[in-house]
PDB file of C-alpha atoms and ligand atoms in Angstrom:
ATOM      1  CA  UNK R   1     -32.488  16.258 -68.054  1.00  0.00           C
ATOM      2  CA  UNK R   2     -33.128  17.782 -64.623  1.00  0.00           C
ATOM      3  CA  UNK R   3     -32.218  21.417 -64.209  1.00  0.00           C
ATOM      4  CA  UNK R   4     -31.990  22.895 -60.721  1.00  0.00           C
ATOM      5  CA  UNK R   5     -32.907  26.575 -60.632  1.00  0.00           C
ATOM      6  CA  UNK R   6     -31.042  28.357 -57.837  1.00  0.00           C
ATOM      7  CA  UNK R   7     -33.408  30.989 -56.475  1.00  0.00           C
ATOM      8  CA  UNK R   8     -32.517  34.221 -54.761  1.00  0.00           C
ATOM      9  CA  UNK R   9     -30.781  33.652 -51.421  1.00  0.00           C
ATOM     10  CA  UNK R  10     -31.026  29.888 -51.823  1.00  0.00           C
ATOM     11  CA  UNK R  11     -28.066  29.226 -54.134  1.00  0.00           C
ATOM     12  CA  UNK R  12     -25.943  27.208 -51.700  1.00  0.00           C
ATOM     13  CA  UNK R  13     -28.749  24.790 -50.925  1.00  0.00           C
ATOM     14  CA  UNK R  14     -29.646  24.562 -54.629  1.00  0.00           C
ATOM     15  CA  UNK R  15     -26.057  23.554 -55.415  1.00  0.00           C
ATOM     16  CA  UNK R  16     -26.104  20.890 -52.693  1.00  0.00           C
ATOM     17  CA  UNK R  17     -29.358  19.502 -54.107  1.00  0.00           C
ATOM     18  CA  UNK R  18     -28.027  19.577 -57.681  1.00  0.00           C
ATOM     19  CA  UNK R  19     -24.872  17.730 -56.653  1.00  0.00           C
ATOM     20  CA  UNK R  20     -26.926  14.932 -55.127  1.00  0.00           C
ATOM     21  CA  UNK R  21     -29.209  14.775 -58.181  1.00  0.00           C
ATOM     22  CA  UNK R  22     -26.208  15.020 -60.536  1.00  0.00           C
ATOM     23  CA  UNK R  23     -28.094  17.857 -62.191  1.00  0.00           C
ATOM     24  CA  UNK R  24     -27.034  21.134 -63.766  1.00  0.00           C
ATOM     25  CA  UNK R  25     -27.656  24.389 -61.887  1.00  0.00           C
ATOM     26  CA  UNK R  26     -29.078  27.504 -63.509  1.00  0.00           C
ATOM     27  CA  UNK R  27     -29.058  30.902 -61.824  1.00  0.00           C
ATOM     28  CA  UNK R  28     -31.811  33.463 -61.650  1.00  0.00           C
ATOM     29  CA  UNK R  29     -31.277  37.134 -62.307  1.00  0.00           C
ATOM     30  CA  UNK R  30     -33.429  38.897 -59.734  1.00  0.00           C
ATOM     31  CA  UNK R  31     -33.941  42.556 -59.029  1.00  0.00           C
ATOM     32  CA  UNK R  32     -36.368  44.961 -57.428  1.00  0.00           C
ATOM     33  CA  UNK R  33     -37.547  47.919 -59.493  1.00  0.00           C
ATOM     34  CA  UNK R  34     -37.551  51.396 -57.901  1.00  0.00           C
ATOM     35  CA  UNK R  35     -41.301  51.067 -57.308  1.00  0.00           C
ATOM     36  CA  UNK R  36     -40.758  47.844 -55.346  1.00  0.00           C
ATOM     37  CA  UNK R  37     -41.923  45.430 -58.041  1.00  0.00           C
ATOM     38  CA  UNK R  38     -39.867  42.270 -58.528  1.00  0.00           C
ATOM     39  CA  UNK R  39     -38.224  40.965 -61.702  1.00  0.00           C
ATOM     40  CA  UNK R  40     -36.733  37.558 -62.403  1.00  0.00           C
ATOM     41  CA  UNK R  41     -35.121  35.923 -65.435  1.00  0.00           C
ATOM     42  CA  UNK R  42     -33.857  32.349 -65.523  1.00  0.00           C
ATOM     43  CA  UNK R  43     -30.337  32.266 -66.896  1.00  0.00           C
ATOM     44  CA  UNK R  44     -30.822  29.050 -68.907  1.00  0.00           C
ATOM     45  CA  UNK R  45     -33.124  27.530 -71.495  1.00  0.00           C
ATOM     46  CA  UNK R  46     -35.699  25.436 -69.615  1.00  0.00           C
ATOM     47  CA  UNK R  47     -37.591  24.298 -72.723  1.00  0.00           C
ATOM     48  CA  UNK R  48     -38.485  20.605 -72.351  1.00  0.00           C
ATOM     49  CA  UNK R  49     -36.627  20.189 -69.042  1.00  0.00           C
ATOM     50  CA  UNK R  50     -37.797  18.900 -65.698  1.00  0.00           C
ATOM     51  CA  UNK R  51     -36.915  21.743 -63.370  1.00  0.00           C
ATOM     52  CA  UNK R  52     -36.453  21.905 -59.619  1.00  0.00           C
ATOM     53  CA  UNK R  53     -36.952  25.503 -58.506  1.00  0.00           C
ATOM     54  CA  UNK R  54     -35.285  26.039 -55.132  1.00  0.00           C
ATOM     55  CA  UNK R  55     -36.524  29.288 -53.632  1.00  0.00           C
ATOM     56  CA  UNK R  56     -37.106  30.131 -50.007  1.00  0.00           C
ATOM     57  CA  UNK R  57     -39.740  32.720 -49.100  1.00  0.00           C
ATOM     58  CA  UNK R  58     -38.152  34.855 -46.400  1.00  0.00           C
ATOM     59  CA  UNK R  59     -37.798  37.800 -46.507  1.00  0.00           C
ATOM     60  CA  UNK R  60     -41.177  38.514 -48.142  1.00  0.00           C
ATOM     61  CA  UNK R  61     -39.981  39.751 -51.597  1.00  0.00           C
ATOM     62  CA  UNK R  62     -38.713  36.204 -52.126  1.00  0.00           C
ATOM     63  CA  UNK R  63     -42.271  34.877 -52.128  1.00  0.00           C
ATOM     64  CA  UNK R  64     -42.971  37.042 -55.185  1.00  0.00           C
ATOM     65  CA  UNK R  65     -39.683  35.918 -56.727  1.00  0.00           C
ATOM     66  CA  UNK R  66     -40.718  32.291 -56.229  1.00  0.00           C
ATOM     67  CA  UNK R  67     -44.058  32.890 -57.957  1.00  0.00           C
ATOM     68  CA  UNK R  68     -42.407  34.717 -60.851  1.00  0.00           C
ATOM     69  CA  UNK R  69     -39.704  32.055 -61.249  1.00  0.00           C
ATOM     70  CA  UNK R  70     -42.290  29.260 -61.350  1.00  0.00           C
ATOM     71  CA  UNK R  71     -44.169  31.206 -64.003  1.00  0.00           C
ATOM     72  CA  UNK R  72     -40.971  31.842 -65.962  1.00  0.00           C
ATOM     73  CA  UNK R  73     -40.433  28.072 -66.066  1.00  0.00           C
ATOM     74  CA  UNK R  74     -43.924  27.498 -67.415  1.00  0.00           C
ATOM     75  CA  UNK R  75     -43.884  30.367 -69.928  1.00  0.00           C
ATOM     76  CA  UNK R  76     -40.524  29.155 -71.257  1.00  0.00           C
ATOM     77  CA  UNK R  77     -41.673  25.582 -71.822  1.00  0.00           C
ATOM     78  CA  UNK R  78     -40.382  23.539 -68.860  1.00  0.00           C
ATOM     79  CA  UNK R  79     -41.869  20.031 -68.870  1.00  0.00           C
ATOM     80  CA  UNK R  80     -42.377  19.438 -65.138  1.00  0.00           C
ATOM     81  CA  UNK R  81     -41.941  22.072 -62.461  1.00  0.00           C
ATOM     82  CA  UNK R  82     -41.023  20.921 -58.950  1.00  0.00           C
ATOM     83  CA  UNK R  83     -41.087  23.723 -56.389  1.00  0.00           C
ATOM     84  CA  UNK R  84     -38.704  23.237 -53.483  1.00  0.00           C
ATOM     85  CA  UNK R  85     -39.680  25.846 -50.892  1.00  0.00           C
ATOM     86  CA  UNK R  86     -37.411  25.312 -47.880  1.00  0.00           C
ATOM     87  CA  UNK R  87     -39.265  27.874 -45.737  1.00  0.00           C
ATOM     88  CA  UNK R  88     -42.896  28.359 -46.654  1.00  0.00           C
ATOM     89  CA  UNK R  89     -44.166  31.788 -45.654  1.00  0.00           C
ATOM     90  CA  UNK R  90     -47.720  32.561 -44.491  1.00  0.00           C
ATOM     91  CA  UNK R  91     -48.130  29.049 -43.018  1.00  0.00           C
ATOM     92  CA  UNK R  92     -49.295  30.439 -39.672  1.00  0.00           C
ATOM     93  CA  UNK R  93     -52.557  31.938 -40.936  1.00  0.00           C
ATOM     94  CA  UNK R  94     -54.173  28.583 -41.703  1.00  0.00           C
ATOM     95  CA  UNK R  95     -57.566  29.592 -40.337  1.00  0.00           C
ATOM     96  CA  UNK R  96     -59.679  32.636 -39.653  1.00  0.00           C
ATOM     97  CA  UNK R  97     -58.786  33.502 -36.086  1.00  0.00           C
ATOM     98  CA  UNK R  98     -60.979  36.621 -36.137  1.00  0.00           C
ATOM     99  CA  UNK R  99     -63.940  37.565 -38.351  1.00  0.00           C
ATOM    100  CA  UNK R 100     -62.870  39.535 -41.400  1.00  0.00           C
ATOM    101  CA  UNK R 101     -59.426  37.939 -41.777  1.00  0.00           C
ATOM    102  CA  UNK R 102     -58.012  36.294 -44.905  1.00  0.00           C
ATOM    103  CA  UNK R 103     -56.938  32.681 -45.196  1.00  0.00           C
ATOM    104  CA  UNK R 104     -53.371  33.619 -46.109  1.00  0.00           C
ATOM    105  CA  UNK R 105     -52.042  30.049 -46.283  1.00  0.00           C
ATOM    106  CA  UNK R 106     -54.636  29.155 -48.922  1.00  0.00           C
ATOM    107  CA  UNK R 107     -53.870  32.279 -50.974  1.00  0.00           C
ATOM    108  CA  UNK R 108     -50.176  31.368 -51.086  1.00  0.00           C
ATOM    109  CA  UNK R 109     -50.935  27.711 -51.889  1.00  0.00           C
ATOM    110  CA  UNK R 110     -53.164  28.710 -54.792  1.00  0.00           C
ATOM    111  CA  UNK R 111     -50.608  31.097 -56.243  1.00  0.00           C
ATOM    112  CA  UNK R 112     -47.889  28.434 -56.122  1.00  0.00           C
ATOM    113  CA  UNK R 113     -50.168  25.856 -57.755  1.00  0.00           C
ATOM    114  CA  UNK R 114     -50.769  28.184 -60.734  1.00  0.00           C
ATOM    115  CA  UNK R 115     -47.433  27.131 -62.212  1.00  0.00           C
ATOM    116  CA  UNK R 116     -45.854  24.325 -60.150  1.00  0.00           C
ATOM    117  CA  UNK R 117     -46.694  20.644 -60.580  1.00  0.00           C
ATOM    118  CA  UNK R 118     -45.704  19.697 -57.038  1.00  0.00           C
ATOM    119  CA  UNK R 119     -44.075  21.078 -53.910  1.00  0.00           C
ATOM    120  CA  UNK R 120     -41.544  19.964 -51.318  1.00  0.00           C
ATOM    121  CA  UNK R 121     -41.247  22.043 -48.190  1.00  0.00           C
ATOM    122  CA  UNK R 122     -39.543  21.589 -44.832  1.00  0.00           C
ATOM    123  CA  UNK R 123     -41.335  21.674 -41.480  1.00  0.00           C
ATOM    124  CA  UNK R 124     -44.203  23.937 -42.531  1.00  0.00           C
ATOM    125  CA  UNK R 125     -45.425  25.732 -39.419  1.00  0.00           C
ATOM    126  CA  UNK R 126     -48.788  23.961 -39.689  1.00  0.00           C
ATOM    127  CA  UNK R 127     -48.972  20.628 -41.486  1.00  0.00           C
ATOM    128  CA  UNK R 128     -52.693  21.306 -42.118  1.00  0.00           C
ATOM    129  CA  UNK R 129     -51.763  23.760 -44.858  1.00  0.00           C
ATOM    130  CA  UNK R 130     -51.191  20.778 -47.188  1.00  0.00           C
ATOM    131  CA  UNK R 131     -54.976  20.657 -47.594  1.00  0.00           C
ATOM    132  CA  UNK R 132     -54.893  24.050 -49.334  1.00  0.00           C
ATOM    133  CA  UNK R 133     -52.740  22.778 -52.209  1.00  0.00           C
ATOM    134  CA  UNK R 134     -54.471  21.292 -55.232  1.00  0.00           C
ATOM    135  CA  UNK R 135     -51.123  19.832 -56.326  1.00  0.00           C
ATOM    136  CA  UNK R 136     -49.096  17.180 -54.436  1.00  0.00           C
ATOM    137  CA  UNK R 137     -47.128  18.648 -51.557  1.00  0.00           C
ATOM    138  CA  UNK R 138     -44.629  16.863 -49.310  1.00  0.00           C
ATOM    139  CA  UNK R 139     -43.945  18.494 -45.962  1.00  0.00           C
ATOM    140  CA  UNK R 140     -40.720  16.849 -44.865  1.00  0.00           C
ATOM    141  CA  UNK R 141     -39.180  16.995 -41.443  1.00  0.00           C
ATOM    142  CA  UNK R 142     -35.631  18.122 -40.749  1.00  0.00           C
ATOM    143  CA  UNK R 143     -35.546  15.956 -37.633  1.00  0.00           C
ATOM    144  CA  UNK R 144     -32.807  13.600 -38.879  1.00  0.00           C
ATOM    145  CA  UNK R 145     -30.149  16.214 -39.733  1.00  0.00           C
ATOM    146  CA  UNK R 146     -31.100  18.228 -36.637  1.00  0.00           C
ATOM    147  CA  UNK R 147     -30.713  15.099 -34.490  1.00  0.00           C
ATOM    148  CA  UNK R 148     -27.277  14.486 -36.025  1.00  0.00           C
ATOM    149  CA  UNK R 149     -26.234  17.998 -34.957  1.00  0.00           C
ATOM    150  CA  UNK R 150     -27.550  17.516 -31.407  1.00  0.00           C
ATOM    151  CA  UNK R 151     -25.705  14.211 -31.169  1.00  0.00           C
ATOM    152  CA  UNK R 152     -22.525  15.963 -32.257  1.00  0.00           C
ATOM    153  CA  UNK R 153     -23.086  18.538 -29.499  1.00  0.00           C
ATOM    154  CA  UNK R 154     -23.735  15.751 -26.912  1.00  0.00           C
ATOM    155  CA  UNK R 155     -27.136  17.134 -25.980  1.00  0.00           C
ATOM    156  CA  UNK R 156     -28.783  15.253 -23.090  1.00  0.00           C
ATOM    157  CA  UNK R 157     -32.209  16.948 -23.042  1.00  0.00           C
ATOM    158  CA  UNK R 158     -34.285  18.291 -25.940  1.00  0.00           C
ATOM    159  CA  UNK R 159     -36.921  20.789 -24.852  1.00  0.00           C
ATOM    160  CA  UNK R 160     -39.846  22.165 -26.808  1.00  0.00           C
ATOM    161  CA  UNK R 161     -40.712  25.786 -25.978  1.00  0.00           C
ATOM    162  CA  UNK R 162     -44.388  24.793 -25.632  1.00  0.00           C
ATOM    163  CA  UNK R 163     -46.619  21.717 -25.710  1.00  0.00           C
ATOM    164  CA  UNK R 164     -47.437  22.229 -29.398  1.00  0.00           C
ATOM    165  CA  UNK R 165     -43.771  21.908 -30.375  1.00  0.00           C
ATOM    166  CA  UNK R 166     -43.335  18.700 -28.355  1.00  0.00           C
ATOM    167  CA  UNK R 167     -43.654  16.170 -31.255  1.00  0.00           C
ATOM    168  CA  UNK R 168     -40.528  17.616 -32.932  1.00  0.00           C
ATOM    169  CA  UNK R 169     -38.521  17.642 -29.671  1.00  0.00           C
ATOM    170  CA  UNK R 170     -39.600  14.074 -28.916  1.00  0.00           C
ATOM    171  CA  UNK R 171     -38.792  12.759 -32.397  1.00  0.00           C
ATOM    172  CA  UNK R 172     -35.340  14.348 -32.387  1.00  0.00           C
ATOM    173  CA  UNK R 173     -34.582  13.224 -28.819  1.00  0.00           C
ATOM    174  CA  UNK R 174     -35.613   9.642 -29.536  1.00  0.00           C
ATOM    175  CA  UNK R 175     -33.217   9.487 -32.472  1.00  0.00           C
ATOM    176  CA  UNK R 176     -30.254  10.238 -30.199  1.00  0.00           C
ATOM    177  CA  UNK R 177     -31.448   8.592 -26.981  1.00  0.00           C
ATOM    178  CA  UNK R 178     -31.853  11.956 -25.185  1.00  0.00           C
ATOM    179  CA  UNK R 179     -34.575  12.959 -22.742  1.00  0.00           C
ATOM    180  CA  UNK R 180     -37.346  15.283 -23.876  1.00  0.00           C
ATOM    181  CA  UNK R 181     -39.891  17.587 -22.332  1.00  0.00           C
ATOM    182  CA  UNK R 182     -41.656  20.874 -22.971  1.00  0.00           C
ATOM    183  CA  UNK R 183     -41.716  24.196 -21.197  1.00  0.00           C
ATOM    184  CA  UNK R 184     -44.884  24.952 -19.350  1.00  0.00           C
ATOM    185  CA  UNK R 185     -45.960  28.518 -18.716  1.00  0.00           C
ATOM    186  CA  UNK R 186     -46.781  29.156 -15.062  1.00  0.00           C
ATOM    187  CA  UNK R 187     -48.277  32.433 -13.927  1.00  0.00           C
ATOM    188  CA  UNK R 188     -46.451  33.431 -10.748  1.00  0.00           C
ATOM    189  CA  UNK R 189     -48.204  36.782 -10.350  1.00  0.00           C
ATOM    190  CA  UNK R 190     -50.277  39.132 -12.479  1.00  0.00           C
ATOM    191  CA  UNK R 191     -47.172  40.296 -14.381  1.00  0.00           C
ATOM    192  CA  UNK R 192     -44.696  37.409 -13.951  1.00  0.00           C
ATOM    193  CA  UNK R 193     -44.888  34.258 -16.067  1.00  0.00           C
ATOM    194  CA  UNK R 194     -42.320  31.478 -15.655  1.00  0.00           C
ATOM    195  CA  UNK R 195     -41.508  28.840 -18.280  1.00  0.00           C
ATOM    196  CA  UNK R 196     -40.294  25.668 -16.605  1.00  0.00           C
ATOM    197  CA  UNK R 197     -39.851  22.118 -17.896  1.00  0.00           C
ATOM    198  CA  UNK R 198     -43.075  20.213 -17.266  1.00  0.00           C
ATOM    199  CA  UNK R 199     -41.468  17.030 -15.919  1.00  0.00           C
ATOM    200  CA  UNK R 200     -37.682  17.062 -16.074  1.00  0.00           C
ATOM    201  CA  UNK R 201     -35.004  18.443 -13.806  1.00  0.00           C
ATOM    202  CA  UNK R 202     -32.380  20.051 -16.068  1.00  0.00           C
ATOM    203  CA  UNK R 203     -29.807  20.768 -13.349  1.00  0.00           C
ATOM    204  CA  UNK R 204     -26.291  20.077 -14.623  1.00  0.00           C
ATOM    205  CA  UNK R 205     -27.595  18.938 -18.017  1.00  0.00           C
ATOM    206  CA  UNK R 206     -26.700  19.924 -21.530  1.00  0.00           C
ATOM    207  CA  UNK R 207     -29.971  21.111 -23.060  1.00  0.00           C
ATOM    208  CA  UNK R 208     -31.209  22.151 -26.497  1.00  0.00           C
ATOM    209  CA  UNK R 209     -34.380  24.205 -26.804  1.00  0.00           C
ATOM    210  CA  UNK R 210     -35.713  23.316 -30.225  1.00  0.00           C
ATOM    211  CA  UNK R 211     -38.346  25.360 -32.072  1.00  0.00           C
ATOM    212  CA  UNK R 212     -39.505  25.393 -35.669  1.00  0.00           C
ATOM    213  CA  UNK R 213     -38.895  29.137 -36.074  1.00  0.00           C
ATOM    214  CA  UNK R 214     -36.680  31.695 -34.370  1.00  0.00           C
ATOM    215  CA  UNK R 215     -38.092  35.021 -35.467  1.00  0.00           C
ATOM    216  CA  UNK R 216     -37.396  37.903 -33.057  1.00  0.00           C
ATOM    217  CA  UNK R 217     -35.794  35.468 -30.603  1.00  0.00           C
ATOM    218  CA  UNK R 218     -38.168  36.572 -27.816  1.00  0.00           C
ATOM    219  CA  UNK R 219     -39.595  33.116 -27.072  1.00  0.00           C
ATOM    220  CA  UNK R 220     -36.203  31.459 -27.080  1.00  0.00           C
ATOM    221  CA  UNK R 221     -34.502  34.161 -24.949  1.00  0.00           C
ATOM    222  CA  UNK R 222     -37.152  33.804 -22.269  1.00  0.00           C
ATOM    223  CA  UNK R 223     -36.756  30.034 -22.213  1.00  0.00           C
ATOM    224  CA  UNK R 224     -32.943  30.308 -22.103  1.00  0.00           C
ATOM    225  CA  UNK R 225     -32.966  32.652 -19.120  1.00  0.00           C
ATOM    226  CA  UNK R 226     -35.297  30.362 -17.251  1.00  0.00           C
ATOM    227  CA  UNK R 227     -33.255  27.222 -17.927  1.00  0.00           C
ATOM    228  CA  UNK R 228     -30.072  28.909 -16.794  1.00  0.00           C
ATOM    229  CA  UNK R 229     -31.944  29.833 -13.576  1.00  0.00           C
ATOM    230  CA  UNK R 230     -33.018  26.192 -13.285  1.00  0.00           C
ATOM    231  CA  UNK R 231     -29.341  25.189 -13.292  1.00  0.00           C
ATOM    232  CA  UNK R 232     -28.882  23.745 -16.798  1.00  0.00           C
ATOM    233  CA  UNK R 233     -25.160  23.378 -17.524  1.00  0.00           C
ATOM    234  CA  UNK R 234     -25.245  24.442 -21.182  1.00  0.00           C
ATOM    235  CA  UNK R 235     -28.200  25.603 -23.232  1.00  0.00           C
ATOM    236  CA  UNK R 236     -28.210  25.580 -27.019  1.00  0.00           C
ATOM    237  CA  UNK R 237     -30.898  27.385 -29.036  1.00  0.00           C
ATOM    238  CA  UNK R 238     -31.810  25.454 -32.187  1.00  0.00           C
ATOM    239  CA  UNK R 239     -34.433  25.855 -34.858  1.00  0.00           C
ATOM    240  CA  UNK R 240     -35.344  24.698 -38.323  1.00  0.00           C
ATOM    241  CA  UNK R 241     -36.090  28.127 -39.790  1.00  0.00           C
ATOM    242  CA  UNK R 242     -33.824  30.914 -38.535  1.00  0.00           C
ATOM    243  CA  UNK R 243     -35.306  34.292 -39.478  1.00  0.00           C
ATOM    244  CA  UNK R 244     -33.177  36.042 -36.830  1.00  0.00           C
ATOM    245  CA  UNK R 245     -34.967  39.359 -37.161  1.00  0.00           C
ATOM    246  CA  UNK R 246     -33.152  42.457 -35.868  1.00  0.00           C
ATOM    247  CA  UNK R 247     -30.846  41.617 -32.972  1.00  0.00           C
ATOM    248  CA  UNK R 248     -32.399  38.185 -32.342  1.00  0.00           C
ATOM    249  CA  UNK R 249     -29.065  36.345 -32.363  1.00  0.00           C
ATOM    250  CA  UNK R 250     -27.426  38.800 -29.927  1.00  0.00           C
ATOM    251  CA  UNK R 251     -30.488  38.546 -27.713  1.00  0.00           C
ATOM    252  CA  UNK R 252     -29.979  34.779 -27.516  1.00  0.00           C
ATOM    253  CA  UNK R 253     -26.283  35.090 -26.722  1.00  0.00           C
ATOM    254  CA  UNK R 254     -27.091  37.659 -24.017  1.00  0.00           C
ATOM    255  CA  UNK R 255     -29.681  35.276 -22.594  1.00  0.00           C
ATOM    256  CA  UNK R 256     -26.902  32.714 -22.139  1.00  0.00           C
ATOM    257  CA  UNK R 257     -27.050  30.512 -25.248  1.00  0.00           C
ATOM    258  CA  UNK R 258     -23.903  28.434 -25.571  1.00  0.00           C
ATOM    259  CA  UNK R 259     -24.678  28.071 -29.249  1.00  0.00           C
ATOM    260  CA  UNK R 260     -27.344  29.149 -31.734  1.00  0.00           C
ATOM    261  CA  UNK R 261     -28.031  27.139 -34.859  1.00  0.00           C
ATOM    262  CA  UNK R 262     -30.559  26.678 -37.638  1.00  0.00           C
ATOM    263  CA  UNK R 263     -30.886  24.585 -40.762  1.00  0.00           C
ATOM    264  CA  UNK R 264     -30.177  26.138 -44.159  1.00  0.00           C
ATOM    265  CA  UNK R 265     -33.838  26.703 -45.140  1.00  0.00           C
ATOM    266  CA  UNK R 266     -32.962  30.405 -44.828  1.00  0.00           C
ATOM    267  CA  UNK R 267     -29.309  31.335 -45.389  1.00  0.00           C
ATOM    268  CA  UNK R 268     -27.590  32.885 -42.370  1.00  0.00           C
ATOM    269  CA  UNK R 269     -24.325  32.625 -40.434  1.00  0.00           C
ATOM    270  CA  UNK R 270     -26.158  30.189 -38.112  1.00  0.00           C
ATOM    271  CA  UNK R 271     -26.729  27.502 -40.768  1.00  0.00           C
ATOM    272  CA  UNK R 272     -25.218  24.398 -39.223  1.00  0.00           C
ATOM    273  CA  UNK R 273     -27.557  21.736 -40.551  1.00  0.00           C
ATOM    274  CA  UNK R 274     -28.294  20.983 -44.184  1.00  0.00           C
ATOM    275  CA  UNK R 275     -31.710  19.873 -45.378  1.00  0.00           C
ATOM    276  CA  UNK R 276     -30.381  18.887 -48.834  1.00  0.00           C
ATOM    277  CA  UNK R 277     -30.594  15.137 -48.174  1.00  0.00           C
ATOM    278  CA  UNK R 278     -34.177  15.190 -46.910  1.00  0.00           C
ATOM    279  CA  UNK R 279     -35.239  17.329 -49.864  1.00  0.00           C
ATOM    280  CA  UNK R 280     -33.603  15.019 -52.387  1.00  0.00           C
ATOM    281  CA  UNK R 281     -35.167  12.016 -50.688  1.00  0.00           C
ATOM    282  CA  UNK R 282     -38.603  13.682 -50.908  1.00  0.00           C
ATOM    283  CA  UNK R 283     -38.089  14.549 -54.576  1.00  0.00           C
ATOM    284  CA  UNK R 284     -37.253  10.911 -55.345  1.00  0.00           C
ATOM    285  CA  UNK R 285     -40.320   9.706 -53.453  1.00  0.00           C
ATOM    286  CA  UNK R 286     -42.478  12.154 -55.335  1.00  0.00           C
ATOM    287  CA  UNK R 287     -41.144  11.009 -58.682  1.00  0.00           C
ATOM    288  CA  UNK R 288     -42.238   7.460 -57.830  1.00  0.00           C
ATOM    289  CA  UNK R 289     -45.641   8.443 -56.399  1.00  0.00           C
ATOM    290  CA  UNK R 290     -48.343   6.997 -58.676  1.00  0.00           C
ATOM    291  CA  UNK R 291     -50.677   9.669 -59.965  1.00  0.00           C
ATOM    292  CA  UNK R 292     -48.310  12.552 -59.272  1.00  0.00           C
ATOM    293  CA  UNK R 293     -48.694  15.023 -62.105  1.00  0.00           C
TER     294      UNK R 293
HETATM  295  C1  LIG F 301     -44.597  30.137 -32.941  1.00  0.00           C
HETATM  296  O1  LIG F 301     -45.681  29.658 -33.217  1.00  0.00           O
HETATM  297  C2  LIG F 301     -43.327  29.586 -33.461  1.00  0.00           C
HETATM  298  O2  LIG F 301     -43.271  28.191 -33.344  1.00  0.00           O
HETATM  299  C3  LIG F 301     -42.128  30.215 -32.763  1.00  0.00           C
HETATM  300  O3  LIG F 301     -42.168  29.866 -31.400  1.00  0.00           O
HETATM  301  C4  LIG F 301     -42.159  31.705 -32.905  1.00  0.00           C
HETATM  302  O4  LIG F 301     -42.250  32.058 -34.259  1.00  0.00           O
HETATM  303  C5  LIG F 301     -40.913  32.319 -32.328  1.00  0.00           C
HETATM  304  O5  LIG F 301     -41.013  33.711 -32.484  1.00  0.00           O
HETATM  305  P1  LIG F 301     -40.027  34.692 -31.770  1.00  0.00           P
HETATM  306  O6  LIG F 301     -38.638  34.258 -32.106  1.00  0.00           O
HETATM  307  O7  LIG F 301     -40.370  36.037 -32.354  1.00  0.00           O
HETATM  308  O8  LIG F 301     -40.316  34.639 -30.307  1.00  0.00           O
END
C-alpha cells in the first residue's frame, strides 16, 4: 500500500497527490529545538510500505526536515522511498563560480540519496543538477498547469525576464497560441539599464512575465515597470516557485502587476496553479521505468 507522507508546509499538495493516487496520508510531527536543531516523527507505521514523502525545501529548515523524514522512513522499515521535492533548494550552485566555493547542489543531492530511492522535483533551477544524483531523478515541468492559468487569464504575450528563461516562456506560450519573447538588458548610460522585449511590441497587450523563481521580487518589479512604460495593457507576474521574501508581493503590486501568481511548490496566498497532476504523472512513469530501484 502506498502511504503519502505530508511534510511540513506541504500538506495541501500532499493531500492532492494522495487523492489522485488513492493513497492514505500520514502527517509528520515537526519541531525546532531551542538550539535550532530540527526534529521529525512520522505519525504512522511505515513498515513495509511504499512511501511518497512530499516535502518542499523552502525556507531552509525544511531541507533538514526532508532529510530527517527520508531517514525516518528508512529507519522504520519503509520498502521504497519516493522523495517528492516540489522546490529543490541549492539548485543554483551547480558549479564552482569562484575558486574555494562548494558544489552545493551535489551536497544536497548526496544527502537526499542517502535514504531516498528516487526523486521527483518541479522545474529545478538548473536541469544539470540531475547529474549529481546517484538515484533516478525526474525534473518535471509545470508548463502545462501554468499554461492553463495563462489561458484562463487570456494572456496574449508570455515574456521571459532574460534569454536563459526563454525555453519556459516559449513552451507555455506555444501551448496557448500566445506570442513569446524575452527581455533584453540595454545599458542606456553608466547607471541606467533598461529591460525591453527583444522583438515584440507589447503596446495594448495583455502580458505575463514568467520566471522560475520570484525571490525578493526585484527582477520582476523592474520588468513590470518597464513593460508598463512600453504601453502593455495588463501585466501579470507569474512564477513556478514563489518564495516572496519580505515585501516582494507588495513590491510587484506597486510596480503595476495586475496579478501575481505561483504554483503550489511553496505554499503561499499566491498559489493559483497546482502541480499535483504533473507529480503524479511523473511518479507513475517512474514506477514503470525499467531498472528504477
Ligand atoms: C534567477 O536566476 C532566477 O531565475 C530568478 O530570476 C531570480 O531568482 C529572481 O530573484 P528576485 O526575485 O530576487 O529578483
